[in-house]
Amino acid sequence: MTVAGRYVGQSVRRQEDPRLLTGHGRYVDDIVVPGMLHAAFVRSSVPHGLLRGVDTEAARALPGVAAVLTAAELHPGLHPMWQTMMGQDAPAAPFRPLADADVRYVGDPIALVVVESRYIAEDAAELVVADIEPLPPVLDTSAALGDTASLVHPELGSNLAGELPAAGSPELDAAFASAALVATETFHQHRYACVPMETRGLVAQWDPAGEQLTVWAATQGPHEFRAICGRVLGLPEPRIRVIMGDVGGGFGQKMFPMREEIAVVAATRQLGRPVKWIEDRNENLLGGGHAREEQMTVSVAADDAGHFTGVRVEQLENVGAYPFPGNGSTAMAGSMIFPGPYRIPALSYAARAVYTTTCGRCAYRGPWMMETVAREQMVDLLARRLGMDPLELRRRNVITAEDLPFTTASGMVYETVSPAQTLEQAAELIGYDAFRREQAAERERGRLLGIGLALYIEPSQSFGPLGTDGATVRLEPDGRVALVMGTASHGQSLETTMAQVVAEHLGCDLGDITFVQGDTAYVPYGAGTGGSRSAVVAAGAARQAALALRERIVTLAAAVLEAAPSDLEVASSAVGVRGDPASALPFAKLAGLAYFGHAALPEGAPVALEVTERFKAPPFTFSNACHAATVEVDATTGQVSILRYVVSEDCGVMINPMVVEGQIAGGVLQGIGGVLYEHMVYDGDGNPLTTTFLDYLLPTAAEAPAIEYGHVETASRLPGGAKGMGEGGAIASPPALANAINDALAPLGIHLTRQPMSPAAIVAALTP
Amino acid sequence: MKAAPFCYHRPGTVAEAVETLAAFGDGAKVLAGGQSLVPLMALRLARAEHLVDLGRIAALRYVRGAADSVAVGAMTVQAAAGRDPVIAASVPLLARAIPFIGHFQVRNRGTVGGSCAHADPSAEIPAVAVTLDAELEASGRGRPRLIPAAKFFTSTFTTSLEPDEVLTALHFPVWPGRSGFAVREFARRRGDFAVAGAVCAVTLGQGERIERVAIGLLGLGAVPLRAAAAERAATGTAAGDLDVTEIGHLAVADTDPPDDVHATPGYRRRVGVAMAARALTAALEEAAHG
């Protein structure tokens, strides 16, 4: 446990809230550029087919229409697209902003209509006639694998998007051969989506004279947006300026520009006029990227005391037609993270990703989370087969403080995790033993109550291009502080937490800091906000820059005060001799000397009160948590009521506990949505059925339980002691709920292995 | 999600509205609170060349109580009806159904008449109208007419209103005596369209026998339904002897519920049984004990 600082560790109120909560946020749809046109897409209504022709004549004739662009008009001159994180040679779907000669899912953009208003743009889009000769849809992942006749991407020759072959070992074979019990089960996760409150969108403006592109974008990573524009258009990156204002959530969907955004950027260059595209909700649900549709078969070998001796995993992922990024597979991350919080001596992990004629997969908060979803359900299933309580089975296998440092079967090294502590804290907070007694008594009365646990270990991803971030801290002439960062906060409260870190380490007042991000013309390079990396990488940069500036300010003050720097202290935006408050020089005074009064300064006194630092993080930093839920299932309607929801979390030193809890709450709600409400449904012909909020059900405040939090603070080895935790809420909540539901249904001999666990699905299981 | 072009009309009187409707025939649609029509138009699932907005016809916003019935003007917003003391005292079933309609934002704009004219089979006010044998008043070019609720709802999103007719009022009969009223419905989330629901009115007579009972079902067919067989079986029975689950089964026996991504017909019937039983139980409880 560490002692909270003046700012770090305090639940400081969010600096962004006065702006956002009073409606003064500035989102991309608030951007108006003179002469701006509006774009709408003509989309395929057929899941798979040959595009025999696109008749745009009637649309072009409509007054107000500036252009109707098909692949033939838009694609010439565009260069290959690849994402920095994936690299240039990663397996990926073919890159084409618009459908070319064929369509590959319902929603596939066929043409881009550019018009003086969005209303007329939709009128014009209706007038475009696409002549499509239907082909059989490719929907079933298992069948698609062996299918060579019906290919989503004929140019690839196979529907196999990616493969991770099993890496067995003699130890693993021996574990299974000598196991007292082997349990095998396949868990299915269904398709659901990011659904940010703000949909995708951008305004793009081409300056033909200067050959410069400006893009205002709803993005999680302005620099990655810039890099992709640069690659596709063949432009030098400094000629492109990407600006993000306030962004209403992303959850992974806005990490990388997708086909529509690239098409709009290409169109603006071609037309030489600014173009705005604001995705509507219908489009966002239809084509904004889906996630989570996959299955995982887990075989676990255990000894007679329930200790895991080996695990085999097989994953099958549906990545749709045009996944982003890369081929949409999450298997590489899943294979590294699967062992999670347990001692699993031997592991093999095989995976295949399959293209289908559905909307492509995009990153979604904890993209690899099937490893936790399947593993945690498997623990409960194994416990049931062993006749052991799932809490006890976890206790027997969980990594304890004595095990550290611990190297997992997949090679991850844990130094500062605390899964056993969070397990015990969650069990205590939810009153595990008392609930078991209540459950037994209520079962006698016919009530179906259940409790579920889920443990996980969450990686802060800071490998490769995600490994560094930059921060500039500048003391302005009035003594106030500008904090300029490469972050892309879009709901993560970085405007507050990064300022807390700087105020703490620079020694200034929090109110003196103004946070700036999201303009590639001015901010340090940043790899984007995602991957639970901000508290590690971005905060590392903010801390490092603040300390460097502090040192410079102290050096300046020492020269002015004719004191040794080691005798000085910094507090509340002033520097003085320790023990002599009267000597304190306010930052404003020092800044005035540096900027304006430098002639009077002694030789060698620093006048550059601006520091830019990049922080380089280790590839992974691990946080961990335990979720515990209690539920009641109504056997008549199948309705699941969440009675209590507890999260015990260890994300190291918390910069702001309120923000940590907010991140957990948001993630938990997404997991609740996934298990109980959200389902992106395709019918057997490949038509999406849930493309409005009438049918795609998000949990609302009325469905949100009061989440109870417990914190364990085990500092990481990083300066500052932080660990990332942004995704975990969404990772562990689905299995915690699934386990609770199955525990409630246990007296009926039912164990569900498929999501969603909707009322109708539960009733179907109850009434075979 | 932008509506196709349309002409907007805002008549000040019912007569003017009727004239406008008559002039444009099938090309015209009536706009009341817009809580269903406007989203459908934004999705271009509904189109109208001419939109006739009744929003400025103040004469259609009222609640008037008489001894044996209560009249509610068609453009009375649902939220106002829900907090109206006359409705609360004389037509409690309507007052209790209104909180189940959407969310408060919807109830602040949505109207009592609009809900009926839209005729969504899972809507609450139509189910109450059918259950209480309300009469719906319509004005067209001819004489105003009263349409019994049972004859008003003809199919999903379809009513017996003529193209030039405007729904102007609903007349709800008052149930006297030792009566109880209840609404039970099951929706995926609070405020969603019901998977299945039941509304129930019951009057107890001598010896706690059920003198009169009406059970309405929503979400279980193309129109709001009356559970006639269940009502017959319950009438005359002593409340204490009633097997409410059996009545629930009778209520859904002849229904043909819709199938969608949220519920199969079988699942809707199963939930319908429970909702009918729960509504009947609650209504009986109120009739017996107030």
PDB file of C-alpha atoms in Angstrom, chain A residues 362-569:
ATOM      1  CA  CYS A 362     -13.207  -4.522 -35.019  1.00  0.00           C
ATOM      2  CA  ALA A 363     -11.310  -4.111 -31.791  1.00  0.00           C
ATOM      3  CA  TYR A 364     -13.625  -4.067 -28.772  1.00  0.00           C
ATOM      4  CA  ARG A 365     -12.516  -3.437 -25.191  1.00  0.00           C
ATOM      5  CA  GLY A 366     -10.416  -6.476 -24.313  1.00  0.00           C
ATOM      6  CA  PRO A 367     -10.525  -7.948 -27.837  1.00  0.00           C
ATOM      7  CA  TRP A 368      -8.853 -11.204 -26.712  1.00  0.00           C
ATOM      8  CA  MET A 369     -11.179 -11.655 -23.737  1.00  0.00           C
ATOM      9  CA  MET A 370     -12.566 -15.003 -24.903  1.00  0.00           C
ATOM     10  CA  GLU A 371      -9.647 -16.520 -22.995  1.00  0.00           C
ATOM     11  CA  THR A 372     -11.135 -15.262 -19.714  1.00  0.00           C
ATOM     12  CA  VAL A 373     -14.731 -15.907 -20.807  1.00  0.00           C
ATOM     13  CA  ALA A 374     -13.968 -19.557 -21.573  1.00  0.00           C
ATOM     14  CA  ARG A 375     -11.395 -20.188 -18.832  1.00  0.00           C
ATOM     15  CA  GLU A 376     -13.558 -18.858 -16.018  1.00  0.00           C
ATOM     16  CA  GLN A 377     -16.619 -20.775 -17.171  1.00  0.00           C
ATOM     17  CA  MET A 378     -14.458 -23.872 -17.445  1.00  0.00           C
ATOM     18  CA  VAL A 379     -13.317 -23.476 -13.843  1.00  0.00           C
ATOM     19  CA  ASP A 380     -16.938 -23.495 -12.691  1.00  0.00           C
ATOM     20  CA  LEU A 381     -17.787 -26.455 -14.889  1.00  0.00           C
ATOM     21  CA  LEU A 382     -14.813 -28.411 -13.582  1.00  0.00           C
ATOM     22  CA  ALA A 383     -15.784 -27.528 -10.011  1.00  0.00           C
ATOM     23  CA  ARG A 384     -19.233 -28.907 -10.632  1.00  0.00           C
ATOM     24  CA  ARG A 385     -17.791 -32.144 -12.033  1.00  0.00           C
ATOM     25  CA  LEU A 386     -15.458 -32.422  -9.044  1.00  0.00           C
ATOM     26  CA  GLY A 387     -18.265 -31.689  -6.624  1.00  0.00           C
ATOM     27  CA  MET A 388     -16.211 -28.811  -5.289  1.00  0.00           C
ATOM     28  CA  ASP A 389     -17.216 -25.212  -4.684  1.00  0.00           C
ATOM     29  CA  PRO A 390     -15.865 -22.957  -7.471  1.00  0.00           C
ATOM     30  CA  LEU A 391     -14.322 -20.657  -4.860  1.00  0.00           C
ATOM     31  CA  GLU A 392     -12.406 -23.566  -3.369  1.00  0.00           C
ATOM     32  CA  LEU A 393     -11.234 -24.741  -6.792  1.00  0.00           C
ATOM     33  CA  ARG A 394      -9.952 -21.259  -7.527  1.00  0.00           C
ATOM     34  CA  ARG A 395      -8.192 -21.117  -4.164  1.00  0.00           C
ATOM     35  CA  ARG A 396      -6.346 -24.324  -5.001  1.00  0.00           C
ATOM     36  CA  ASN A 397      -5.085 -23.031  -8.331  1.00  0.00           C
ATOM     37  CA  VAL A 398      -4.736 -19.285  -7.979  1.00  0.00           C
ATOM     38  CA  ILE A 399      -1.298 -17.678  -8.074  1.00  0.00           C
ATOM     39  CA  THR A 400      -0.388 -16.417  -4.606  1.00  0.00           C
ATOM     40  CA  ALA A 401       2.111 -13.875  -3.361  1.00  0.00           C
ATOM     41  CA  GLU A 402       4.473 -16.743  -2.523  1.00  0.00           C
ATOM     42  CA  ASP A 403       4.511 -17.840  -6.177  1.00  0.00           C
ATOM     43  CA  LEU A 404       5.929 -14.507  -7.412  1.00  0.00           C
ATOM     44  CA  PRO A 405       7.723 -13.879  -9.638  1.00  0.00           C
ATOM     45  CA  PHE A 406       5.748 -16.318 -11.713  1.00  0.00           C
ATOM     46  CA  THR A 407       6.263 -17.295 -15.333  1.00  0.00           C
ATOM     47  CA  THR A 408       3.156 -18.651 -17.033  1.00  0.00           C
ATOM     48  CA  ALA A 409       3.075 -21.525 -19.485  1.00  0.00           C
ATOM     49  CA  SER A 410       2.822 -18.916 -22.232  1.00  0.00           C
ATOM     50  CA  GLY A 411       5.918 -17.091 -21.019  1.00  0.00           C
ATOM     51  CA  MET A 412       4.357 -14.080 -19.327  1.00  0.00           C
ATOM     52  CA  VAL A 413       6.239 -12.992 -16.225  1.00  0.00           C
ATOM     53  CA  TYR A 414       4.185 -11.706 -13.292  1.00  0.00           C
ATOM     54  CA  GLU A 415       6.003  -9.780 -10.589  1.00  0.00           C
ATOM     55  CA  THR A 416       3.397  -7.700  -8.801  1.00  0.00           C
ATOM     56  CA  VAL A 417      -0.005  -9.319  -9.315  1.00  0.00           C
ATOM     57  CA  SER A 418      -2.379 -10.272  -6.507  1.00  0.00           C
ATOM     58  CA  PRO A 419      -5.075 -12.619  -7.819  1.00  0.00           C
ATOM     59  CA  ALA A 420      -5.368 -14.534  -4.555  1.00  0.00           C
ATOM     60  CA  GLN A 421      -5.884 -11.319  -2.580  1.00  0.00           C
ATOM     61  CA  THR A 422      -8.566 -10.027  -4.937  1.00  0.00           C
ATOM     62  CA  LEU A 423     -10.279 -13.418  -4.874  1.00  0.00           C
ATOM     63  CA  GLU A 424     -10.478 -13.323  -1.100  1.00  0.00           C
ATOM     64  CA  GLN A 425     -11.467  -9.664  -0.994  1.00  0.00           C
ATOM     65  CA  ALA A 426     -14.285 -10.194  -3.493  1.00  0.00           C
ATOM     66  CA  ALA A 427     -15.506 -13.286  -1.652  1.00  0.00           C
ATOM     67  CA  GLU A 428     -15.545 -11.370   1.593  1.00  0.00           C
ATOM     68  CA  LEU A 429     -17.228  -8.285   0.156  1.00  0.00           C
ATOM     69  CA  ILE A 430     -20.032 -10.295  -1.405  1.00  0.00           C
ATOM     70  CA  GLY A 431     -20.414 -12.438   1.691  1.00  0.00           C
ATOM     71  CA  TYR A 432     -19.758 -15.659  -0.179  1.00  0.00           C
ATOM     72  CA  ASP A 433     -20.412 -18.130   2.629  1.00  0.00           C
ATOM     73  CA  ALA A 434     -23.509 -16.315   3.874  1.00  0.00           C
ATOM     74  CA  PHE A 435     -24.864 -16.265   0.337  1.00  0.00           C
ATOM     75  CA  ARG A 436     -24.363 -20.010   0.025  1.00  0.00           C
ATOM     76  CA  ARG A 437     -26.500 -20.484   3.149  1.00  0.00           C
ATOM     77  CA  GLU A 438     -29.178 -18.100   1.882  1.00  0.00           C
ATOM     78  CA  GLN A 439     -29.123 -19.814  -1.502  1.00  0.00           C
ATOM     79  CA  ALA A 440     -29.711 -23.237   0.034  1.00  0.00           C
ATOM     80  CA  ALA A 441     -32.617 -21.949   2.114  1.00  0.00           C
ATOM     81  CA  GLU A 442     -34.200 -20.130  -0.830  1.00  0.00           C
ATOM     82  CA  ARG A 443     -33.842 -23.141  -3.090  1.00  0.00           C
ATOM     83  CA  GLU A 444     -36.101 -24.949  -0.651  1.00  0.00           C
ATOM     84  CA  ARG A 445     -38.667 -22.239  -1.390  1.00  0.00           C
ATOM     85  CA  GLY A 446     -38.206 -22.617  -5.127  1.00  0.00           C
ATOM     86  CA  ARG A 447     -36.117 -19.504  -5.754  1.00  0.00           C
ATOM     87  CA  LEU A 448     -33.206 -19.867  -8.138  1.00  0.00           C
ATOM     88  CA  LEU A 449     -30.302 -17.866  -6.721  1.00  0.00           C
ATOM     89  CA  GLY A 450     -26.745 -18.114  -7.963  1.00  0.00           C
ATOM     90  CA  ILE A 451     -23.281 -16.719  -7.366  1.00  0.00           C
ATOM     91  CA  GLY A 452     -20.494 -16.428  -9.911  1.00  0.00           C
ATOM     92  CA  LEU A 453     -16.832 -15.507  -9.740  1.00  0.00           C
ATOM     93  CA  ALA A 454     -14.368 -14.574 -12.426  1.00  0.00           C
ATOM     94  CA  LEU A 455     -10.688 -13.800 -12.093  1.00  0.00           C
ATOM     95  CA  TYR A 456      -8.483 -12.306 -14.730  1.00  0.00           C
ATOM     96  CA  ILE A 457      -5.136 -10.770 -15.364  1.00  0.00           C
ATOM     97  CA  GLU A 458      -5.148  -7.800 -17.670  1.00  0.00           C
ATOM     98  CA  PRO A 459      -2.183  -6.734 -19.738  1.00  0.00           C
ATOM     99  CA  SER A 460      -1.377  -3.100 -20.234  1.00  0.00           C
ATOM    100  CA  GLN A 461      -0.296  -3.256 -23.832  1.00  0.00           C
ATOM    101  CA  SER A 462       2.877  -1.352 -24.431  1.00  0.00           C
ATOM    102  CA  PHE A 463       4.758  -3.533 -26.853  1.00  0.00           C
ATOM    103  CA  GLY A 464       6.058  -2.431 -30.229  1.00  0.00           C
ATOM    104  CA  PRO A 465       4.474   0.787 -31.506  1.00  0.00           C
ATOM    105  CA  LEU A 466       2.362   0.977 -28.342  1.00  0.00           C
ATOM    106  CA  GLY A 467       5.450   1.201 -26.137  1.00  0.00           C
ATOM    107  CA  THR A 468       6.088   4.913 -25.914  1.00  0.00           C
ATOM    108  CA  ASP A 469       4.125   8.107 -25.531  1.00  0.00           C
ATOM    109  CA  GLY A 470       5.142  11.713 -25.293  1.00  0.00           C
ATOM    110  CA  ALA A 471       4.290  14.692 -23.142  1.00  0.00           C
ATOM    111  CA  THR A 472       5.279  18.332 -23.257  1.00  0.00           C
ATOM    112  CA  VAL A 473       5.058  20.335 -20.066  1.00  0.00           C
ATOM    113  CA  ARG A 474       5.544  24.057 -20.442  1.00  0.00           C
ATOM    114  CA  LEU A 475       5.618  26.769 -17.835  1.00  0.00           C
ATOM    115  CA  GLU A 476       3.856  29.669 -19.502  1.00  0.00           C
ATOM    116  CA  PRO A 477       4.823  33.315 -18.916  1.00  0.00           C
ATOM    117  CA  ASP A 478       2.043  33.756 -16.341  1.00  0.00           C
ATOM    118  CA  GLY A 479       3.292  30.805 -14.305  1.00  0.00           C
ATOM    119  CA  ARG A 480       0.528  28.490 -15.418  1.00  0.00           C
ATOM    120  CA  VAL A 481       1.250  25.119 -16.970  1.00  0.00           C
ATOM    121  CA  ALA A 482       0.416  23.744 -20.394  1.00  0.00           C
ATOM    122  CA  LEU A 483       0.372  19.960 -20.564  1.00  0.00           C
ATOM    123  CA  VAL A 484       0.444  18.856 -24.183  1.00  0.00           C
ATOM    124  CA  MET A 485       0.094  15.131 -24.755  1.00  0.00           C
ATOM    125  CA  GLY A 486      -0.093  12.519 -27.464  1.00  0.00           C
ATOM    126  CA  THR A 487      -3.072  10.921 -25.785  1.00  0.00           C
ATOM    127  CA  ALA A 488      -6.540  10.623 -27.289  1.00  0.00           C
ATOM    128  CA  SER A 489      -8.750  10.627 -24.220  1.00  0.00           C
ATOM    129  CA  HIS A 490     -12.331   9.970 -25.269  1.00  0.00           C
ATOM    130  CA  GLY A 491     -13.979   9.143 -21.976  1.00  0.00           C
ATOM    131  CA  GLN A 492     -11.024   7.844 -19.960  1.00  0.00           C
ATOM    132  CA  SER A 493     -10.661  11.052 -17.902  1.00  0.00           C
ATOM    133  CA  LEU A 494      -7.045  11.619 -18.967  1.00  0.00           C
ATOM    134  CA  GLU A 495      -7.633  15.357 -18.914  1.00  0.00           C
ATOM    135  CA  THR A 496      -7.924  14.908 -15.168  1.00  0.00           C
ATOM    136  CA  THR A 497      -5.559  12.070 -14.358  1.00  0.00           C
ATOM    137  CA  MET A 498      -2.648  13.282 -16.479  1.00  0.00           C
ATOM    138  CA  ALA A 499      -2.976  16.718 -14.869  1.00  0.00           C
ATOM    139  CA  GLN A 500      -2.972  15.045 -11.439  1.00  0.00           C
ATOM    140  CA  VAL A 501       0.291  13.300 -12.276  1.00  0.00           C
ATOM    141  CA  VAL A 502       1.887  16.514 -13.505  1.00  0.00           C
ATOM    142  CA  ALA A 503       0.652  18.585 -10.561  1.00  0.00           C
ATOM    143  CA  GLU A 504       1.974  15.968  -8.159  1.00  0.00           C
ATOM    144  CA  HIS A 505       5.438  15.769  -9.667  1.00  0.00           C
ATOM    145  CA  LEU A 506       5.881  19.322 -10.840  1.00  0.00           C
ATOM    146  CA  GLY A 507       4.617  20.720  -7.555  1.00  0.00           C
ATOM    147  CA  CYS A 508       2.042  23.045  -9.030  1.00  0.00           C
ATOM    148  CA  ASP A 509      -1.643  23.479  -8.254  1.00  0.00           C
ATOM    149  CA  LEU A 510      -3.945  21.289 -10.293  1.00  0.00           C
ATOM    150  CA  GLY A 511      -5.980  24.303 -11.331  1.00  0.00           C
ATOM    151  CA  ASP A 512      -2.897  25.836 -12.939  1.00  0.00           C
ATOM    152  CA  ILE A 513      -2.721  23.089 -15.579  1.00  0.00           C
ATOM    153  CA  THR A 514      -4.395  23.200 -18.969  1.00  0.00           C
ATOM    154  CA  PHE A 515      -4.445  19.897 -20.828  1.00  0.00           C
ATOM    155  CA  VAL A 516      -4.118  19.816 -24.587  1.00  0.00           C
ATOM    156  CA  GLN A 517      -4.315  16.747 -26.828  1.00  0.00           C
ATOM    157  CA  GLY A 518      -5.543  15.639 -30.193  1.00  0.00           C
ATOM    158  CA  ASP A 519      -3.888  17.812 -32.844  1.00  0.00           C
ATOM    159  CA  THR A 520      -1.093  16.176 -34.789  1.00  0.00           C
ATOM    160  CA  ALA A 521       0.269  19.575 -35.742  1.00  0.00           C
ATOM    161  CA  TYR A 522       1.184  20.366 -32.151  1.00  0.00           C
ATOM    162  CA  VAL A 523       1.194  17.368 -29.840  1.00  0.00           C
ATOM    163  CA  PRO A 524       3.880  14.718 -29.386  1.00  0.00           C
ATOM    164  CA  TYR A 525       3.384  11.476 -31.266  1.00  0.00           C
ATOM    165  CA  GLY A 526       1.018   9.114 -29.495  1.00  0.00           C
ATOM    166  CA  ALA A 527      -0.048   5.578 -30.305  1.00  0.00           C
ATOM    167  CA  GLY A 528      -3.644   6.245 -29.326  1.00  0.00           C
ATOM    168  CA  THR A 529      -5.793   5.682 -26.287  1.00  0.00           C
ATOM    169  CA  GLY A 530      -6.611   2.006 -26.011  1.00  0.00           C
ATOM    170  CA  GLY A 531      -5.091  -1.245 -24.847  1.00  0.00           C
ATOM    171  CA  SER A 532      -5.270  -0.150 -21.191  1.00  0.00           C
ATOM    172  CA  ARG A 533      -2.015   1.683 -21.736  1.00  0.00           C
ATOM    173  CA  SER A 534      -2.621   5.264 -20.611  1.00  0.00           C
ATOM    174  CA  ALA A 535      -1.922   4.888 -16.885  1.00  0.00           C
ATOM    175  CA  VAL A 536       1.330   3.144 -17.761  1.00  0.00           C
ATOM    176  CA  VAL A 537       2.681   4.823 -20.879  1.00  0.00           C
ATOM    177  CA  ALA A 538       1.011   8.227 -21.016  1.00  0.00           C
ATOM    178  CA  ALA A 539       1.224   8.808 -17.276  1.00  0.00           C
ATOM    179  CA  GLY A 540       4.857   7.708 -17.466  1.00  0.00           C
ATOM    180  CA  ALA A 541       5.513  10.427 -20.024  1.00  0.00           C
ATOM    181  CA  ALA A 542       3.596  13.042 -18.036  1.00  0.00           C
ATOM    182  CA  ARG A 543       5.520  12.156 -14.890  1.00  0.00           C
ATOM    183  CA  GLN A 544       8.882  12.172 -16.638  1.00  0.00           C
ATOM    184  CA  ALA A 545       8.245  15.516 -18.317  1.00  0.00           C
ATOM    185  CA  ALA A 546       6.957  17.051 -15.080  1.00  0.00           C
ATOM    186  CA  LEU A 547      10.024  15.927 -13.158  1.00  0.00           C
ATOM    187  CA  ALA A 548      12.335  17.257 -15.853  1.00  0.00           C
ATOM    188  CA  LEU A 549      10.624  20.641 -15.866  1.00  0.00           C
ATOM    189  CA  ARG A 550      10.655  20.709 -12.084  1.00  0.00           C
ATOM    190  CA  GLU A 551      14.395  20.177 -12.132  1.00  0.00           C
ATOM    191  CA  ARG A 552      14.791  23.042 -14.554  1.00  0.00           C
ATOM    192  CA  ILE A 553      12.607  25.347 -12.472  1.00  0.00           C
ATOM    193  CA  VAL A 554      14.561  24.406  -9.359  1.00  0.00           C
ATOM    194  CA  THR A 555      17.840  25.121 -11.127  1.00  0.00           C
ATOM    195  CA  LEU A 556      16.522  28.525 -12.159  1.00  0.00           C
ATOM    196  CA  ALA A 557      15.267  29.252  -8.650  1.00  0.00           C
ATOM    197  CA  ALA A 558      18.545  28.121  -7.142  1.00  0.00           C
ATOM    198  CA  ALA A 559      20.384  30.612  -9.349  1.00  0.00           C
ATOM    199  CA  VAL A 560      18.017  33.410  -8.382  1.00  0.00           C
ATOM    200  CA  LEU A 561      18.031  32.559  -4.670  1.00  0.00           C
ATOM    201  CA  GLU A 562      21.753  31.821  -4.654  1.00  0.00           C
ATOM    202  CA  ALA A 563      20.956  28.542  -2.902  1.00  0.00           C
ATOM    203  CA  ALA A 564      21.868  24.946  -3.570  1.00  0.00           C
ATOM    204  CA  PRO A 565      19.144  23.144  -5.548  1.00  0.00           C
ATOM    205  CA  SER A 566      19.131  20.418  -2.905  1.00  0.00           C
ATOM    206  CA  ASP A 567      18.066  23.006  -0.313  1.00  0.00           C
ATOM    207  CA  LEU A 568      14.984  23.982  -2.283  1.00  0.00           C
ATOM    208  CA  GLU A 569      11.493  22.622  -2.150  1.00  0.00           C
TER     209      GLU A 569
END
